Amino acid sequence: MAAAAELSLLEKSLGLSKGNKYSAQGERQIPVLQTNNGPSLTGLTTIAAHLVKQANKEYLLGSTAEEKAIVQQWLEYRVTQVDGHSSKNDIHTLLKDLNSYLEDKVYLTGYNFTLADILLYYGLHRFIHYPGIRQHLSSVVFIKNRLYTNSH
Amino acid sequence: MRLFVSDGVPGCLPVLAAAGRARGRAEVLISTVGPEDCVVPFLTRPKVPVLQLDSGNYLFSTSAICRYFFLLSGWEQDDLTNQWLEWEATELQPALSAALYYLVVQGKKGEDVLGSVRRALTHIDHSLSRQNCPFLAGETESLADIVLWGALYPLLQDPAYLPEELSALHSWFQTLSTQEPCQRAAETVLKQQGVLALRPYLQKQPQPSPAEGRAVTNEPEEEELATLSEEEIAMAVTAWEKGLESLPPLRPQQNPVLPVAGERNVLITSALPYVNNVPHLGNIIGCVLSADVFARYSRLRQWNTLYLCGTDEYGTATETKALEEGLTPQEICDKYHIIHADIYRWFNISFDIFGRTTTPQQTKITQDIFQQLLKRGFVLQDTVEQLRCEHCARFLADRFVEGVCPFCGYEEARGDQCDKCGKLINAVELKKPQCKVCRSCPVVQSSQHLFLDLPKLEKRLEEWLGRTLPGSDWTPNAQFITRSWLRDGLKPRCITRDLKWGTPVPLEGFEDKVFYVWFDATIGYLSITANYTDQWERWWKNPEQVDLYQFMAKDNVPFHSLVFPCSALGAEDNYTLVSHLIATEYLNYEDGKFSKSRGVGVFGDMAQDTGIPADIWRFYLLYIRPEGQDSAFSWTDLLLKNNSELLNNLGNFINRAGMFVSKFFGGYVPEMVLTPDDQRLLAHVTLELQHYHQLLEKVRIRDALRSILTISRHGNQYIQVNEPWKRIKGSEADRQRAGTVTGLAVNIAALLSVMLQPYMPTVSATIQAQLQLPPPACSILLTNFLCTLPAGHQIGTVSPLFQKLENDQIESLRQRFGGGQGIFMVAGDNFVVLQAKTSPKPAVVETVTTAKPQQIQALMDEVTKQGNIVRELKAQKADKNEVAAEVAKLLDLKKQLAVAEGKPPEAPKGKKKK
């Protein structure tokens, strides 16, 4: 998924009404956002964090110092590891690592849903649906009923 | 909380520098671990630095750890810092790791290192000077500064890699480096060894992939498809439907190939390999193979093409070799010419001519050019002082003299350079010089020599370059090397040598001299053509009609861009000069250079013994062709590329497409009813095909190979999504859909077989035989994707194209070719042992007959056996003489083994070498 499309989806899920226009920079097509008040912002996670603040949903960036650092760590992981030019081998390692990390967690930070979960989900989407990878994993059944109401 | 760090791991620098921020807010315990320790339980690969939080959670990202420390100190996150850190992780780190790897692991210097990070450094410098702040995110030092400083410190602490002109970066870096926390972190991590402290860590990192190659991934991924306009799609469909009809008639084969007025006439040369060296893979990719791809491509375009090459045979080295082998120079050349020709035949190089320089035509043309130059006053005469060995009755080339270094007194200095102090030496200045062949003392004699007056020709050369370079496809390195020679000013070049084995100089007083190889080797292209056809001048004195492409490695550039053009311009005979000079960079072997003298690397004749087919070698060498920057041959990568790109991608697609036709449609291509999706695929394939053409027209051989792989990836996805194997069992509409998908796929396979022809000619022919592709479609490649296998076409028997390479197989090859301590080179069936650099006494070159690996193994077994005999005898306290005899046998065997392995034989104990 192109970064611009991903950011537009994020805007929608954050409830931001006006759609931003994104340009793309360089070979890797890094998204660039021209903000109204100030210089342009470059980079997927940078822009995503900016959008979260715009939507007044800072809690998605973590509440404590620890959570904030963890959110940023996984955002970095998304753009360096998940988006890196990974071979099938790398992808397997990556999925294995994530699986063992998430074994005792609901979300990446533990119990709170954050921007890291959103972007990592988008990033993994393309592997999970790639047949060669998918065949080793059972399909995940999504339950549409909300089991937990979000406190926020 | 606990911070795990490790010596010599770059990420520990910023983390330690930032740790102070947390002081007073949390207790940070610092533990030093090994760089390979797995601290984080959920990560497969080792990762340091790591911060274990009191909650039990881990931070394993350098930036996140630093961020956490800053957050604890009350700092608040902002967009600009986020942006710097994201840039650091995605842009700066890959560039920096490459630069550090080149510097520390590969021992490169200067621009080779700086080249990969220059853009990133400039970006920082510009940002600092544009915002006019001393720090990255404002007036005070903050998170972004520490993280970037820590990343850059190992490289920039060496002033050679902190470009002066980037003044804002310069002062920012100095400011941070002088701060106490930063200084302490640097001392802890680098231990005052500078960047070398990172060596153990960096050696374990994978070799960075060249930046250009990054756009192309090796594994199937959802690739971003370009958006297509309706017209593009419509045009692709029209072209497709025309099919075979749109193919022009095949050009009739001419013999000899001669330029034709009104056609595109392409003359292609590959640098002439020197006759008594067996070419290694670096030589092969550098010229003959690269030129071959272009020649084959040129023929597919129906351009009138002549591709020539040959062995360069004159010179000192041949003479010396002849002496050693007790043959005449001509016999040496005859012998090695055949070895060369065999190797290139095995690699399937499609020369129209593979000639040689020791022919009467060479003498005739060289002397003619010389006479023209002489007549026009472009030849100077001067006296040169040289060493002459009276005993051998010849002047000594620099490398055939040894003596005492005039600078440091080292006793075994060579005629051109002292191995001890490294200074360059003028051979006549050596004290106590010795002829390396006979060990007698040479005398200084002055000798008359001829010089080509390059300064006088410089202006014409510049005019010609001014006309030729703009819009041409000279590679950047060729342009750069040429410009740097011109910038330094051309000097007269000596064109004669005191030798016998060469082209005679047709001038009184020069009867004992010959032309120096660099003057007459490039004339070899002309004489080789002259031996092919008496109408050679139609190629070589026809600049209006002929497009000359010359292929070489970058060290050969000056002879082709300066020296030969000057000779040709000075001779004023309307010679065809190079239009496109294509120079490659160097190919390294694993981590070091291919080195004949150290026996490192794979040589042409050994490639055949690996059991890996020539086409696989061609593919891999072209895949890593050092285009634009040096690249490296790696066994693991060869295995990976074979198994992923050839087997899983290309081979898999072509095989599946063919199998569906055979299995579901009885071997007949089914009817195709194109849906809009199919039409879009047609247009994508067409686009990629056109990209392939654009790249090959610019001789970007490596990049064009990517286009082939991209098309086959599209093909695989197309099959995967449409699942013809399921639809064939479905309804009538499903069956029709399966037919369309199969038909389109098999046509893509046919297109791929033609695009692949320049790269893998044998595989290409195999595919075409399997698909029974009609002959004209096999030999012509248009810029449009045509339906060359229409409905009803019957294909042949389909079978797999590639074989999987196994780890053990590759590992044993790596060990075989790894290059131990031995100093050997390989020439044909003989291992030729060159003297070790440090061995004092001569035996310039010693030839040992056939020592194939089996023989080495046999010798090893014998050594072991004999060793046991000796041990047993000693244990039995046997008779001294008996033991001594067996020990002598053992030593002799060991010596034989050492020689066979190419190691310098060990000196017997007690008689230490000086």
mmCIF file of C-alpha atoms in Angstrom, chain B residues 33-321:
data_model
loop_
_atom_site.group_PDB
_atom_site.id
_atom_site.type_symbol
_atom_site.label_atom_id
_atom_site.label_comp_id
_atom_site.label_asym_id
_atom_site.label_seq_id
_atom_site.Cartn_x
_atom_site.Cartn_y
_atom_site.Cartn_z
ATOM 1 C CA VAL B 33 27.785 -7.844 27.359
ATOM 2 C CA GLY B 34 29.236 -9.368 24.192
ATOM 3 C CA PRO B 35 27.986 -7.935 20.909
ATOM 4 C CA GLU B 36 26.508 -11.328 20.028
ATOM 5 C CA ASP B 37 24.626 -11.868 23.261
ATOM 6 C CA CYS B 38 20.890 -12.226 22.907
ATOM 7 C CA VAL B 39 19.595 -10.010 25.674
ATOM 8 C CA VAL B 40 16.050 -9.544 24.445
ATOM 9 C CA PRO B 41 14.165 -12.812 24.869
ATOM 10 C CA PHE B 42 11.743 -12.269 21.987
ATOM 11 C CA LEU B 43 14.282 -11.268 19.329
ATOM 12 C CA THR B 44 15.934 -13.972 17.261
ATOM 13 C CA ARG B 45 18.956 -11.914 16.316
ATOM 14 C CA PRO B 46 21.376 -10.379 18.799
ATOM 15 C CA LYS B 47 20.723 -6.733 19.481
ATOM 16 C CA VAL B 48 22.741 -4.297 21.597
ATOM 17 C CA PRO B 49 22.252 -1.742 23.160
ATOM 18 C CA VAL B 50 19.151 -2.747 25.055
ATOM 19 C CA LEU B 51 17.386 -1.117 27.980
ATOM 20 C CA GLN B 52 15.500 -3.414 30.306
ATOM 21 C CA LEU B 53 12.819 -1.374 32.042
ATOM 22 C CA ASP B 54 11.658 -1.945 35.574
ATOM 23 C CA SER B 55 8.328 -3.157 34.182
ATOM 24 C CA GLY B 56 10.199 -5.998 32.495
ATOM 25 C CA ASN B 57 9.695 -4.501 29.071
ATOM 26 C CA TYR B 58 12.618 -4.042 26.708
ATOM 27 C CA LEU B 59 13.662 -1.131 24.551
ATOM 28 C CA PHE B 60 15.909 -2.449 21.799
ATOM 29 C CA SER B 61 15.968 0.554 19.498
ATOM 30 C CA THR B 62 18.869 2.948 20.033
ATOM 31 C CA SER B 63 16.685 5.968 19.332
ATOM 32 C CA ALA B 64 13.894 4.743 21.572
ATOM 33 C CA ILE B 65 16.318 4.261 24.471
ATOM 34 C CA CYS B 66 17.676 7.772 24.005
ATOM 35 C CA ARG B 67 14.135 9.079 23.686
ATOM 36 C CA TYR B 68 13.162 7.409 26.931
ATOM 37 C CA PHE B 69 16.048 9.030 28.787
ATOM 38 C CA PHE B 70 15.072 12.402 27.387
ATOM 39 C CA LEU B 71 11.399 11.853 28.242
ATOM 40 C CA LEU B 72 12.380 11.063 31.827
ATOM 41 C CA SER B 73 14.160 14.407 32.040
ATOM 42 C CA GLY B 74 10.920 16.186 31.176
ATOM 43 C CA TRP B 75 11.537 16.763 27.483
ATOM 44 C CA GLU B 76 8.469 16.723 25.239
ATOM 45 C CA GLN B 77 8.190 15.092 21.846
ATOM 46 C CA ASP B 78 7.832 17.266 18.782
ATOM 47 C CA ASP B 79 7.384 16.775 15.047
ATOM 48 C CA LEU B 80 10.805 18.017 14.078
ATOM 49 C CA THR B 81 12.596 15.582 16.380
ATOM 50 C CA ASN B 82 10.410 12.734 15.163
ATOM 51 C CA GLN B 83 11.281 13.643 11.630
ATOM 52 C CA TRP B 84 15.019 13.652 12.341
ATOM 53 C CA LEU B 85 14.854 10.305 14.093
ATOM 54 C CA GLU B 86 12.813 8.715 11.339
ATOM 55 C CA TRP B 87 15.283 10.053 8.804
ATOM 56 C CA GLU B 88 18.168 8.740 10.880
ATOM 57 C CA ALA B 89 16.684 5.247 10.996
ATOM 58 C CA THR B 90 15.628 4.982 7.364
ATOM 59 C CA GLU B 91 18.141 7.072 5.436
ATOM 60 C CA LEU B 92 21.224 7.809 7.482
ATOM 61 C CA GLN B 93 21.742 4.378 9.041
ATOM 62 C CA PRO B 94 21.797 2.360 5.809
ATOM 63 C CA ALA B 95 24.198 4.851 4.225
ATOM 64 C CA LEU B 96 26.413 4.945 7.292
ATOM 65 C CA SER B 97 26.580 1.202 7.758
ATOM 66 C CA ALA B 98 27.654 0.891 4.143
ATOM 67 C CA ALA B 99 30.350 3.535 4.561
ATOM 68 C CA LEU B 100 31.648 1.979 7.776
ATOM 69 C CA TYR B 101 31.633 -1.448 6.217
ATOM 70 C CA TYR B 102 33.634 -0.237 3.233
ATOM 71 C CA LEU B 103 36.062 1.600 5.487
ATOM 72 C CA VAL B 104 36.590 -0.910 8.254
ATOM 73 C CA VAL B 105 35.903 -4.297 6.728
ATOM 74 C CA GLN B 106 36.918 -3.755 3.134
ATOM 75 C CA GLY B 107 39.688 -1.247 3.808
ATOM 76 C CA LYS B 108 38.472 1.249 1.247
ATOM 77 C CA LYS B 109 39.316 4.900 1.494
ATOM 78 C CA GLY B 110 38.358 8.376 0.409
ATOM 79 C CA GLU B 111 35.482 8.774 -1.974
ATOM 80 C CA ASP B 112 34.735 5.042 -1.954
ATOM 81 C CA VAL B 113 33.696 5.483 1.655
ATOM 82 C CA LEU B 114 32.404 9.014 1.584
ATOM 83 C CA GLY B 115 30.420 8.463 -1.597
ATOM 84 C CA SER B 116 27.661 6.547 0.125
ATOM 85 C CA VAL B 117 27.105 9.067 2.931
ATOM 86 C CA ARG B 118 27.790 12.332 1.161
ATOM 87 C CA ARG B 119 24.157 12.972 0.361
ATOM 88 C CA ALA B 120 23.108 12.386 3.947
ATOM 89 C CA LEU B 121 25.869 14.613 5.323
ATOM 90 C CA THR B 122 24.930 17.376 2.930
ATOM 91 C CA HIS B 123 21.316 17.073 4.030
ATOM 92 C CA ILE B 124 22.274 17.683 7.665
ATOM 93 C CA ASP B 125 24.554 20.548 6.722
ATOM 94 C CA HIS B 126 21.871 22.252 4.641
ATOM 95 C CA SER B 127 19.237 21.857 7.320
ATOM 96 C CA LEU B 128 21.539 23.362 9.940
ATOM 97 C CA SER B 129 22.511 26.316 7.822
ATOM 98 C CA ARG B 130 19.006 26.910 6.487
ATOM 99 C CA GLN B 131 17.298 27.101 9.840
ATOM 100 C CA ASN B 132 20.218 29.085 11.178
ATOM 101 C CA CYS B 133 20.228 27.290 14.520
ATOM 102 C CA PRO B 134 23.222 25.674 16.158
ATOM 103 C CA PHE B 135 21.265 22.446 16.794
ATOM 104 C CA LEU B 136 18.995 20.232 14.753
ATOM 105 C CA ALA B 137 15.751 21.016 16.538
ATOM 106 C CA GLY B 138 16.385 24.494 17.830
ATOM 107 C CA GLU B 139 18.567 26.618 20.039
ATOM 108 C CA THR B 140 19.467 23.916 22.516
ATOM 109 C CA GLU B 141 20.942 20.522 22.203
ATOM 110 C CA SER B 142 18.306 17.839 22.190
ATOM 111 C CA LEU B 143 17.435 14.251 21.416
ATOM 112 C CA ALA B 144 17.942 14.522 17.657
ATOM 113 C CA ASP B 145 21.443 15.926 18.130
ATOM 114 C CA ILE B 146 22.545 13.132 20.428
ATOM 115 C CA VAL B 147 21.140 10.349 18.238
ATOM 116 C CA LEU B 148 22.671 11.730 15.039
ATOM 117 C CA TRP B 149 25.929 12.601 16.691
ATOM 118 C CA GLY B 150 26.237 9.068 18.042
ATOM 119 C CA ALA B 151 25.519 7.570 14.656
ATOM 120 C CA LEU B 152 28.006 9.807 12.863
ATOM 121 C CA TYR B 153 30.796 9.868 15.423
ATOM 122 C CA PRO B 154 32.688 6.696 14.402
ATOM 123 C CA LEU B 155 33.056 7.967 10.839
ATOM 124 C CA LEU B 156 33.363 11.711 11.355
ATOM 125 C CA GLN B 157 35.899 11.564 14.166
ATOM 126 C CA ASP B 158 38.387 10.961 11.351
ATOM 127 C CA PRO B 159 38.702 14.450 9.835
ATOM 128 C CA ALA B 160 39.207 12.853 6.401
ATOM 129 C CA TYR B 161 35.519 11.985 6.396
ATOM 130 C CA LEU B 162 34.203 15.317 7.632
ATOM 131 C CA PRO B 163 34.215 17.395 4.443
ATOM 132 C CA GLU B 164 35.512 20.930 5.060
ATOM 133 C CA GLU B 165 32.927 22.507 2.801
ATOM 134 C CA LEU B 166 30.090 21.329 5.032
ATOM 135 C CA SER B 167 30.873 24.029 7.573
ATOM 136 C CA ALA B 168 27.591 23.983 9.476
ATOM 137 C CA LEU B 169 27.850 20.222 9.978
ATOM 138 C CA HIS B 170 31.468 20.704 10.954
ATOM 139 C CA SER B 171 30.801 23.119 13.787
ATOM 140 C CA TRP B 172 27.712 21.220 14.990
ATOM 141 C CA PHE B 173 29.741 18.039 15.188
ATOM 142 C CA GLN B 174 32.659 19.700 16.973
ATOM 143 C CA THR B 175 30.366 21.332 19.524
ATOM 144 C CA LEU B 176 28.790 18.026 20.454
ATOM 145 C CA SER B 177 32.026 16.060 20.411
ATOM 146 C CA THR B 178 33.604 18.306 23.008
ATOM 147 C CA GLN B 179 30.779 17.823 25.515
ATOM 148 C CA GLU B 180 31.609 15.677 28.420
ATOM 149 C CA PRO B 181 28.890 12.982 28.169
ATOM 150 C CA CYS B 182 29.692 12.537 24.496
ATOM 151 C CA GLN B 183 33.419 12.351 25.090
ATOM 152 C CA ARG B 184 32.979 9.752 27.781
ATOM 153 C CA ALA B 185 30.665 7.667 25.629
ATOM 154 C CA ALA B 186 33.201 7.773 22.797
ATOM 155 C CA GLU B 187 35.990 6.611 25.072
ATOM 156 C CA THR B 188 33.913 3.784 26.487
ATOM 157 C CA VAL B 189 32.782 2.454 23.125
ATOM 158 C CA LEU B 190 35.757 3.113 20.856
ATOM 159 C CA LYS B 191 38.514 2.687 23.459
ATOM 160 C CA GLN B 192 40.631 5.280 21.636
ATOM 161 C CA GLN B 193 41.061 2.953 18.698
ATOM 162 C CA GLY B 194 38.932 5.134 16.485
ATOM 163 C CA VAL B 195 36.728 3.460 13.952
ATOM 164 C CA LEU B 196 38.757 0.235 14.041
ATOM 165 C CA ALA B 197 37.160 -0.571 17.376
ATOM 166 C CA LEU B 198 33.994 -1.378 15.418
ATOM 167 C CA ARG B 199 35.737 -3.987 13.311
ATOM 168 C CA PRO B 200 34.661 -7.163 15.135
ATOM 169 C CA TYR B 201 31.084 -5.918 15.160
ATOM 170 C CA LEU B 202 30.998 -4.778 11.540
ATOM 171 C CA GLN B 203 32.576 -7.971 10.260
ATOM 172 C CA LYS B 204 29.520 -9.849 11.451
ATOM 173 C CA GLN B 205 27.131 -7.543 9.643
ATOM 174 C CA PRO B 206 25.885 -8.485 6.200
ATOM 175 C CA GLN B 207 27.579 -6.725 3.367
ATOM 176 C CA PRO B 208 25.573 -3.614 2.516
ATOM 177 C CA SER B 209 23.744 -3.900 -0.745
ATOM 178 C CA PRO B 210 24.582 -1.208 -3.256
ATOM 179 C CA ALA B 211 22.203 1.707 -2.929
ATOM 180 C CA GLU B 212 21.082 1.496 -6.530
ATOM 181 C CA GLY B 213 20.081 -2.110 -6.191
ATOM 182 C CA ARG B 214 17.859 -1.327 -3.273
ATOM 183 C CA ALA B 215 14.936 -0.410 -5.410
ATOM 184 C CA VAL B 216 14.857 -3.945 -6.685
ATOM 185 C CA THR B 217 13.912 -6.564 -4.175
ATOM 186 C CA ASN B 218 14.757 -10.196 -4.543
ATOM 187 C CA GLU B 219 11.585 -11.614 -3.206
ATOM 188 C CA PRO B 220 8.074 -11.476 -4.456
ATOM 189 C CA GLU B 221 6.327 -8.513 -3.001
ATOM 190 C CA GLU B 222 3.372 -6.495 -3.916
ATOM 191 C CA GLU B 223 5.060 -4.169 -6.312
ATOM 192 C CA GLU B 224 3.734 -0.728 -6.858
ATOM 193 C CA LEU B 225 2.451 -0.692 -10.388
ATOM 194 C CA ALA B 226 2.713 2.466 -12.389
ATOM 195 C CA THR B 227 -0.565 4.021 -13.357
ATOM 196 C CA LEU B 228 -1.449 3.462 -16.977
ATOM 197 C CA SER B 229 -3.443 5.674 -19.265
ATOM 198 C CA GLU B 230 -6.245 4.332 -21.466
ATOM 199 C CA GLU B 231 -4.152 5.055 -24.579
ATOM 200 C CA GLU B 232 -1.221 3.055 -23.290
ATOM 201 C CA ILE B 233 -3.479 0.107 -22.653
ATOM 202 C CA ALA B 234 -5.142 0.431 -26.049
ATOM 203 C CA MET B 235 -1.778 0.613 -27.821
ATOM 204 C CA ALA B 236 -0.472 -2.429 -25.989
ATOM 205 C CA VAL B 237 -3.577 -4.401 -26.965
ATOM 206 C CA THR B 238 -3.321 -3.389 -30.632
ATOM 207 C CA ALA B 239 0.337 -4.386 -30.787
ATOM 208 C CA TRP B 240 -0.400 -7.687 -29.070
ATOM 209 C CA GLU B 241 -3.177 -8.555 -31.491
ATOM 210 C CA LYS B 242 -1.005 -7.967 -34.554
ATOM 211 C CA GLY B 243 1.170 -10.813 -33.361
ATOM 212 C CA LEU B 244 3.771 -12.453 -35.544
ATOM 213 C CA GLU B 245 2.768 -10.391 -38.583
ATOM 214 C CA SER B 246 4.435 -7.314 -37.179
ATOM 215 C CA LEU B 247 7.838 -8.969 -37.105
ATOM 216 C CA PRO B 248 10.119 -7.669 -39.854
ATOM 217 C CA PRO B 249 11.938 -10.210 -42.003
ATOM 218 C CA LEU B 250 15.151 -11.553 -40.492
ATOM 219 C CA ARG B 251 18.364 -9.904 -41.648
ATOM 220 C CA PRO B 252 20.251 -12.355 -43.767
ATOM 221 C CA GLN B 253 23.473 -13.548 -42.155
ATOM 222 C CA GLN B 254 26.479 -11.950 -43.817
ATOM 223 C CA ASN B 255 29.956 -13.282 -43.875
ATOM 224 C CA PRO B 256 32.019 -11.251 -43.328
ATOM 225 C CA VAL B 257 29.833 -8.735 -41.524
ATOM 226 C CA LEU B 258 30.440 -5.331 -43.088
ATOM 227 C CA PRO B 259 28.839 -1.942 -42.488
ATOM 228 C CA VAL B 260 25.797 -1.202 -44.590
ATOM 229 C CA ALA B 261 24.940 2.364 -45.556
ATOM 230 C CA GLY B 262 21.637 3.513 -44.064
ATOM 231 C CA GLU B 263 21.652 0.876 -41.342
ATOM 232 C CA ARG B 264 22.775 1.086 -37.783
ATOM 233 C CA ASN B 265 26.274 -0.417 -37.815
ATOM 234 C CA VAL B 266 27.496 -1.384 -34.383
ATOM 235 C CA LEU B 267 31.130 -2.281 -33.833
ATOM 236 C CA ILE B 268 31.784 -3.775 -30.421
ATOM 237 C CA THR B 269 35.174 -4.474 -28.895
ATOM 238 C CA SER B 270 36.080 -6.055 -25.603
ATOM 239 C CA ALA B 271 39.416 -5.187 -24.014
ATOM 240 C CA LEU B 272 42.071 -7.638 -25.181
ATOM 241 C CA PRO B 273 43.027 -10.000 -22.337
ATOM 242 C CA TYR B 274 46.750 -10.470 -21.817
ATOM 243 C CA VAL B 275 47.679 -13.838 -23.164
ATOM 244 C CA ASN B 276 49.490 -15.499 -20.292
ATOM 245 C CA ASN B 277 46.984 -14.777 -17.599
ATOM 246 C CA VAL B 278 43.985 -16.950 -17.175
ATOM 247 C CA PRO B 279 41.069 -14.532 -16.836
ATOM 248 C CA HIS B 280 39.211 -14.497 -13.531
ATOM 249 C CA LEU B 281 35.542 -13.753 -13.132
ATOM 250 C CA GLY B 282 36.311 -10.062 -12.636
ATOM 251 C CA ASN B 283 38.010 -9.898 -16.033
ATOM 252 C CA ILE B 284 35.178 -11.811 -17.621
ATOM 253 C CA ILE B 285 32.394 -9.574 -16.351
ATOM 254 C CA GLY B 286 34.508 -6.466 -16.952
ATOM 255 C CA CYS B 287 34.806 -6.869 -20.663
ATOM 256 C CA VAL B 288 34.033 -10.015 -22.656
ATOM 257 C CA LEU B 289 30.762 -10.927 -20.941
ATOM 258 C CA SER B 290 29.441 -7.375 -20.739
ATOM 259 C CA ALA B 291 30.271 -6.797 -24.386
ATOM 260 C CA ASP B 292 28.677 -10.127 -25.259
ATOM 261 C CA VAL B 293 25.354 -9.143 -23.690
ATOM 262 C CA PHE B 294 25.364 -5.933 -25.647
ATOM 263 C CA ALA B 295 26.371 -7.685 -28.886
ATOM 264 C CA ARG B 296 23.582 -10.225 -28.492
ATOM 265 C CA TYR B 297 21.119 -7.477 -27.685
ATOM 266 C CA SER B 298 22.289 -5.491 -30.672
ATOM 267 C CA ARG B 299 21.659 -8.492 -32.946
ATOM 268 C CA LEU B 300 18.187 -8.987 -31.428
ATOM 269 C CA ARG B 301 17.483 -5.409 -32.461
ATOM 270 C CA GLN B 302 18.549 -6.379 -35.994
ATOM 271 C CA TRP B 303 21.386 -3.904 -35.899
ATOM 272 C CA ASN B 304 24.296 -4.799 -38.114
ATOM 273 C CA THR B 305 26.727 -5.984 -35.468
ATOM 274 C CA LEU B 306 30.368 -7.012 -35.367
ATOM 275 C CA TYR B 307 31.803 -8.158 -32.026
ATOM 276 C CA LEU B 308 35.523 -8.719 -31.793
ATOM 277 C CA CYS B 309 38.165 -9.482 -29.242
ATOM 278 C CA GLY B 310 41.463 -11.347 -29.103
ATOM 279 C CA THR B 311 44.505 -12.012 -27.003
ATOM 280 C CA ASP B 312 47.121 -9.343 -26.420
ATOM 281 C CA GLU B 313 50.351 -11.257 -26.914
ATOM 282 C CA TYR B 314 53.414 -9.035 -27.107
ATOM 283 C CA GLY B 315 55.564 -7.859 -24.209
ATOM 284 C CA THR B 316 58.092 -8.676 -21.520
ATOM 285 C CA ALA B 317 55.847 -11.013 -19.603
ATOM 286 C CA THR B 318 55.454 -13.315 -22.584
ATOM 287 C CA GLU B 319 59.188 -13.305 -23.215
ATOM 288 C CA THR B 320 59.961 -14.235 -19.647
ATOM 289 C CA LYS B 321 57.332 -16.901 -19.563
#
